[in-house]
Amino acid sequence: MKALDQNQRFLFDEYPIRGQHVSLDECWTQIVAQSELEGRALTLLGEALAAVTLLVETLKIKGSVILQVRGTGPLGLLVVEANSDQQVRGIARQERAVDDDMTLQQLFGSEYFVITIKPGKGEPHQGIATLTGRSLAESLEHYFDTSDQLATRFWLACDKDNVSGLMLQKLPGNLSDGDAWNRVSMLADTLSMQELKLAAADSLLYRLFHQEEVRLFDARPIEFHCSCSRERSASMLLTLGKPEVLDILEQEGEVSVTCEFCNAHYRFDSIDIEQTFSESVAAQPSVSEH
Ligand SMILES: [Zn+2]
């Protein structure tokens, strides 16, 4: 029986090759329920989510990894985030109908995707990568190949109930068996999307690599979590500026901020708004004192 919502690393004992398996179930259906996506747009959101979940473990950072694409195509926005506490969230916005044979560049109306690594402490780091071909796995592999990083392969499968991903990475060091990387990758290429979706990590590894020595580590649970808050919504109101916020207040009777990731509503009445703006004035360093 396949366990739900988990991330599991594995290592080949005889070669410097490591891997990871991820399955998103309940946290994925939660995201699906909030989106109005279907077809290829939904698939891409799920695949991107599986990919960042794999990346946050691979990059061994404390913090989060965000993958985003913004463009002028039918799928104008996609943002997914996973953090080292194994929490994920994601959204995509579809503006027009998506054609099945569109390339990713046509679909997003952009040539690039951006990977942001946000460490718990310190400055975020951004990498820009080219959208290649028709699949996200292809684009990610191209990014790893061309950005001076370790050779890495991805297999991603997605439908409405589940997203599954498998990753293999060639570590530095000599392969005692020069053909091991190719052989292991080719074996993983024999996976059907259905197998990837249904099989648990241990049976998947047995099915693919039963002739190799593979060590499977303990699974780590993954959950849906959104980092939005009332405070963050308030600071968003501050960036809008007081006149604009008062305008909305006058028209609507209150100002409501809805988080696109989790649908949480944060409501601000006239007293909240006065308080938000007066606190921000108090927090600013005074220039009149010196
Ligand atoms: Zn939220």
mmCIF file with all atom_site columns, N, CA, C and O in Angstrom, residues 48-72:
data_model
loop_
_atom_site.group_PDB
_atom_site.id
_atom_site.type_symbol
_atom_site.label_atom_id
_atom_site.label_alt_id
_atom_site.label_comp_id
_atom_site.label_asym_id
_atom_site.label_entity_id
_atom_site.label_seq_id
_atom_site.pdbx_PDB_ins_code
_atom_site.Cartn_x
_atom_site.Cartn_y
_atom_site.Cartn_z
_atom_site.occupancy
_atom_site.B_iso_or_equiv
_atom_site.pdbx_formal_charge
_atom_site.auth_seq_id
_atom_site.auth_comp_id
_atom_site.auth_asym_id
_atom_site.auth_atom_id
_atom_site.pdbx_PDB_model_num
ATOM 1   N N  . ALA A 1 48 ? 5.272  20.754 -11.346 1.00 0.00 ? 48 ALA A N  1
ATOM 2   C CA . ALA A 1 48 ? 6.147  21.792 -10.777 1.00 0.00 ? 48 ALA A CA 1
ATOM 3   C C  . ALA A 1 48 ? 6.237  21.635 -9.263  1.00 0.00 ? 48 ALA A C  1
ATOM 4   O O  . ALA A 1 48 ? 7.300  21.782 -8.655  1.00 0.00 ? 48 ALA A O  1
ATOM 5   N N  . LEU A 1 49 ? 5.126  21.284 -8.653  1.00 0.00 ? 49 LEU A N  1
ATOM 6   C CA . LEU A 1 49 ? 5.086  21.100 -7.199  1.00 0.00 ? 49 LEU A CA 1
ATOM 7   C C  . LEU A 1 49 ? 5.962  19.908 -6.783  1.00 0.00 ? 49 LEU A C  1
ATOM 8   O O  . LEU A 1 49 ? 6.729  19.990 -5.816  1.00 0.00 ? 49 LEU A O  1
ATOM 9   N N  . ALA A 1 50 ? 5.841  18.807 -7.523  1.00 0.00 ? 50 ALA A N  1
ATOM 10  C CA . ALA A 1 50 ? 6.690  17.640 -7.234  1.00 0.00 ? 50 ALA A CA 1
ATOM 11  C C  . ALA A 1 50 ? 8.155  18.018 -7.416  1.00 0.00 ? 50 ALA A C  1
ATOM 12  O O  . ALA A 1 50 ? 9.011  17.653 -6.600  1.00 0.00 ? 50 ALA A O  1
ATOM 13  N N  . ALA A 1 51 ? 8.442  18.785 -8.460  1.00 0.00 ? 51 ALA A N  1
ATOM 14  C CA . ALA A 1 51 ? 9.832  19.157 -8.745  1.00 0.00 ? 51 ALA A CA 1
ATOM 15  C C  . ALA A 1 51 ? 10.439 19.991 -7.611  1.00 0.00 ? 51 ALA A C  1
ATOM 16  O O  . ALA A 1 51 ? 11.545 19.710 -7.162  1.00 0.00 ? 51 ALA A O  1
ATOM 17  N N  . VAL A 1 52 ? 9.721  21.004 -7.112  1.00 0.00 ? 52 VAL A N  1
ATOM 18  C CA . VAL A 1 52 ? 10.317 21.814 -6.024  1.00 0.00 ? 52 VAL A CA 1
ATOM 19  C C  . VAL A 1 52 ? 10.454 21.005 -4.741  1.00 0.00 ? 52 VAL A C  1
ATOM 20  O O  . VAL A 1 52 ? 11.375 21.228 -3.960  1.00 0.00 ? 52 VAL A O  1
ATOM 21  N N  . THR A 1 53 ? 9.544  20.057 -4.534  1.00 0.00 ? 53 THR A N  1
ATOM 22  C CA . THR A 1 53 ? 9.647  19.197 -3.349  1.00 0.00 ? 53 THR A CA 1
ATOM 23  C C  . THR A 1 53 ? 10.919 18.348 -3.437  1.00 0.00 ? 53 THR A C  1
ATOM 24  O O  . THR A 1 53 ? 11.612 18.130 -2.447  1.00 0.00 ? 53 THR A O  1
ATOM 25  N N  . LEU A 1 54 ? 11.230 17.877 -4.639  1.00 0.00 ? 54 LEU A N  1
ATOM 26  C CA . LEU A 1 54 ? 12.466 17.117 -4.841  1.00 0.00 ? 54 LEU A CA 1
ATOM 27  C C  . LEU A 1 54 ? 13.688 18.043 -4.701  1.00 0.00 ? 54 LEU A C  1
ATOM 28  O O  . LEU A 1 54 ? 14.688 17.682 -4.091  1.00 0.00 ? 54 LEU A O  1
ATOM 29  N N  . LEU A 1 55 ? 13.582 19.254 -5.236  1.00 0.00 ? 55 LEU A N  1
ATOM 30  C CA . LEU A 1 55 ? 14.723 20.173 -5.235  1.00 0.00 ? 55 LEU A CA 1
ATOM 31  C C  . LEU A 1 55 ? 15.107 20.639 -3.832  1.00 0.00 ? 55 LEU A C  1
ATOM 32  O O  . LEU A 1 55 ? 16.286 20.752 -3.518  1.00 0.00 ? 55 LEU A O  1
ATOM 33  N N  . VAL A 1 56 ? 14.116 20.903 -3.000  1.00 0.00 ? 56 VAL A N  1
ATOM 34  C CA . VAL A 1 56 ? 14.429 21.456 -1.683  1.00 0.00 ? 56 VAL A CA 1
ATOM 35  C C  . VAL A 1 56 ? 15.255 20.447 -0.874  1.00 0.00 ? 56 VAL A C  1
ATOM 36  O O  . VAL A 1 56 ? 16.137 20.820 -0.106  1.00 0.00 ? 56 VAL A O  1
ATOM 37  N N  . GLU A 1 57 ? 15.020 19.157 -1.099  1.00 0.00 ? 57 GLU A N  1
ATOM 38  C CA . GLU A 1 57 ? 15.803 18.117 -0.429  1.00 0.00 ? 57 GLU A CA 1
ATOM 39  C C  . GLU A 1 57 ? 17.184 17.988 -1.056  1.00 0.00 ? 57 GLU A C  1
ATOM 40  O O  . GLU A 1 57 ? 18.188 17.867 -0.372  1.00 0.00 ? 57 GLU A O  1
ATOM 41  N N  . THR A 1 58 ? 17.210 18.023 -2.395  1.00 0.00 ? 58 THR A N  1
ATOM 42  C CA . THR A 1 58 ? 18.461 17.837 -3.127  1.00 0.00 ? 58 THR A CA 1
ATOM 43  C C  . THR A 1 58 ? 19.456 18.948 -2.846  1.00 0.00 ? 58 THR A C  1
ATOM 44  O O  . THR A 1 58 ? 20.642 18.711 -2.709  1.00 0.00 ? 58 THR A O  1
ATOM 45  N N  . LEU A 1 59 ? 18.946 20.184 -2.769  1.00 0.00 ? 59 LEU A N  1
ATOM 46  C CA . LEU A 1 59 ? 19.839 21.323 -2.585  1.00 0.00 ? 59 LEU A CA 1
ATOM 47  C C  . LEU A 1 59 ? 20.285 21.446 -1.135  1.00 0.00 ? 59 LEU A C  1
ATOM 48  O O  . LEU A 1 59 ? 21.158 22.238 -0.813  1.00 0.00 ? 59 LEU A O  1
ATOM 49  N N  . LYS A 1 60 ? 19.677 20.632 -0.275  1.00 0.00 ? 60 LYS A N  1
ATOM 50  C CA . LYS A 1 60 ? 20.062 20.576 1.142   1.00 0.00 ? 60 LYS A CA 1
ATOM 51  C C  . LYS A 1 60 ? 20.123 21.960 1.783   1.00 0.00 ? 60 LYS A C  1
ATOM 52  O O  . LYS A 1 60 ? 21.094 22.317 2.444   1.00 0.00 ? 60 LYS A O  1
ATOM 53  N N  . ILE A 1 61 ? 19.105 22.762 1.563   1.00 0.00 ? 61 ILE A N  1
ATOM 54  C CA . ILE A 1 61 ? 19.091 24.077 2.175   1.00 0.00 ? 61 ILE A CA 1
ATOM 55  C C  . ILE A 1 61 ? 18.069 24.106 3.300   1.00 0.00 ? 61 ILE A C  1
ATOM 56  O O  . ILE A 1 61 ? 17.123 23.326 3.312   1.00 0.00 ? 61 ILE A O  1
ATOM 57  N N  . LYS A 1 62 ? 18.278 25.016 4.222   1.00 0.00 ? 62 LYS A N  1
ATOM 58  C CA . LYS A 1 62 ? 17.263 25.333 5.240   1.00 0.00 ? 62 LYS A CA 1
ATOM 59  C C  . LYS A 1 62 ? 16.542 26.543 4.682   1.00 0.00 ? 62 LYS A C  1
ATOM 60  O O  . LYS A 1 62 ? 17.127 27.602 4.529   1.00 0.00 ? 62 LYS A O  1
ATOM 61  N N  . GLY A 1 63 ? 15.289 26.371 4.339   1.00 0.00 ? 63 GLY A N  1
ATOM 62  C CA . GLY A 1 63 ? 14.582 27.485 3.728   1.00 0.00 ? 63 GLY A CA 1
ATOM 63  C C  . GLY A 1 63 ? 13.631 26.952 2.686   1.00 0.00 ? 63 GLY A C  1
ATOM 64  O O  . GLY A 1 63 ? 13.124 25.843 2.821   1.00 0.00 ? 63 GLY A O  1
ATOM 65  N N  . SER A 1 64 ? 13.413 27.739 1.623   1.00 0.00 ? 64 SER A N  1
ATOM 66  C CA . SER A 1 64 ? 12.463 27.250 0.633   1.00 0.00 ? 64 SER A CA 1
ATOM 67  C C  . SER A 1 64 ? 12.950 27.430 -0.797  1.00 0.00 ? 64 SER A C  1
ATOM 68  O O  . SER A 1 64 ? 13.848 28.229 -1.071  1.00 0.00 ? 64 SER A O  1
ATOM 69  N N  . VAL A 1 65 ? 12.368 26.646 -1.673  1.00 0.00 ? 65 VAL A N  1
ATOM 70  C CA . VAL A 1 65 ? 12.647 26.742 -3.107  1.00 0.00 ? 65 VAL A CA 1
ATOM 71  C C  . VAL A 1 65 ? 11.346 27.114 -3.798  1.00 0.00 ? 65 VAL A C  1
ATOM 72  O O  . VAL A 1 65 ? 10.299 26.517 -3.543  1.00 0.00 ? 65 VAL A O  1
ATOM 73  N N  . ILE A 1 66 ? 11.413 28.132 -4.646  1.00 0.00 ? 66 ILE A N  1
ATOM 74  C CA . ILE A 1 66 ? 10.231 28.584 -5.378  1.00 0.00 ? 66 ILE A CA 1
ATOM 75  C C  . ILE A 1 66 ? 10.527 28.474 -6.868  1.00 0.00 ? 66 ILE A C  1
ATOM 76  O O  . ILE A 1 66 ? 11.579 28.906 -7.323  1.00 0.00 ? 66 ILE A O  1
ATOM 77  N N  . LEU A 1 67 ? 9.596  27.873 -7.587  1.00 0.00 ? 67 LEU A N  1
ATOM 78  C CA . LEU A 1 67 ? 9.723  27.854 -9.043  1.00 0.00 ? 67 LEU A CA 1
ATOM 79  C C  . LEU A 1 67 ? 8.583  28.693 -9.592  1.00 0.00 ? 67 LEU A C  1
ATOM 80  O O  . LEU A 1 67 ? 7.436  28.496 -9.193  1.00 0.00 ? 67 LEU A O  1
ATOM 81  N N  . GLN A 1 68 ? 8.910  29.663 -10.443 1.00 0.00 ? 68 GLN A N  1
ATOM 82  C CA . GLN A 1 68 ? 7.814  30.447 -11.000 1.00 0.00 ? 68 GLN A CA 1
ATOM 83  C C  . GLN A 1 68 ? 8.003  30.793 -12.458 1.00 0.00 ? 68 GLN A C  1
ATOM 84  O O  . GLN A 1 68 ? 9.113  30.926 -12.952 1.00 0.00 ? 68 GLN A O  1
ATOM 85  N N  . VAL A 1 69 ? 6.862  30.895 -13.153 1.00 0.00 ? 69 VAL A N  1
ATOM 86  C CA . VAL A 1 69 ? 6.843  31.322 -14.548 1.00 0.00 ? 69 VAL A CA 1
ATOM 87  C C  . VAL A 1 69 ? 5.770  32.387 -14.677 1.00 0.00 ? 69 VAL A C  1
ATOM 88  O O  . VAL A 1 69 ? 4.649  32.207 -14.186 1.00 0.00 ? 69 VAL A O  1
ATOM 89  N N  . ARG A 1 70 ? 6.125  33.484 -15.294 1.00 0.00 ? 70 ARG A N  1
ATOM 90  C CA . ARG A 1 70 ? 5.150  34.534 -15.606 1.00 0.00 ? 70 ARG A CA 1
ATOM 91  C C  . ARG A 1 70 ? 5.287  34.863 -17.068 1.00 0.00 ? 70 ARG A C  1
ATOM 92  O O  . ARG A 1 70 ? 6.402  34.996 -17.576 1.00 0.00 ? 70 ARG A O  1
ATOM 93  N N  . GLY A 1 71 ? 4.159  34.974 -17.756 1.00 0.00 ? 71 GLY A N  1
ATOM 94  C CA . GLY A 1 71 ? 4.249  35.277 -19.173 1.00 0.00 ? 71 GLY A CA 1
ATOM 95  C C  . GLY A 1 71 ? 2.934  35.791 -19.715 1.00 0.00 ? 71 GLY A C  1
ATOM 96  O O  . GLY A 1 71 ? 2.009  36.105 -18.962 1.00 0.00 ? 71 GLY A O  1
ATOM 97  N N  . THR A 1 72 ? 2.851  35.836 -21.043 1.00 0.00 ? 72 THR A N  1
ATOM 98  C CA . THR A 1 72 ? 1.665  36.398 -21.690 1.00 0.00 ? 72 THR A CA 1
ATOM 99  C C  . THR A 1 72 ? 0.837  35.315 -22.358 1.00 0.00 ? 72 THR A C  1
ATOM 100 O O  . THR A 1 72 ? -0.097 35.595 -23.090 1.00 0.00 ? 72 THR A O  1
#
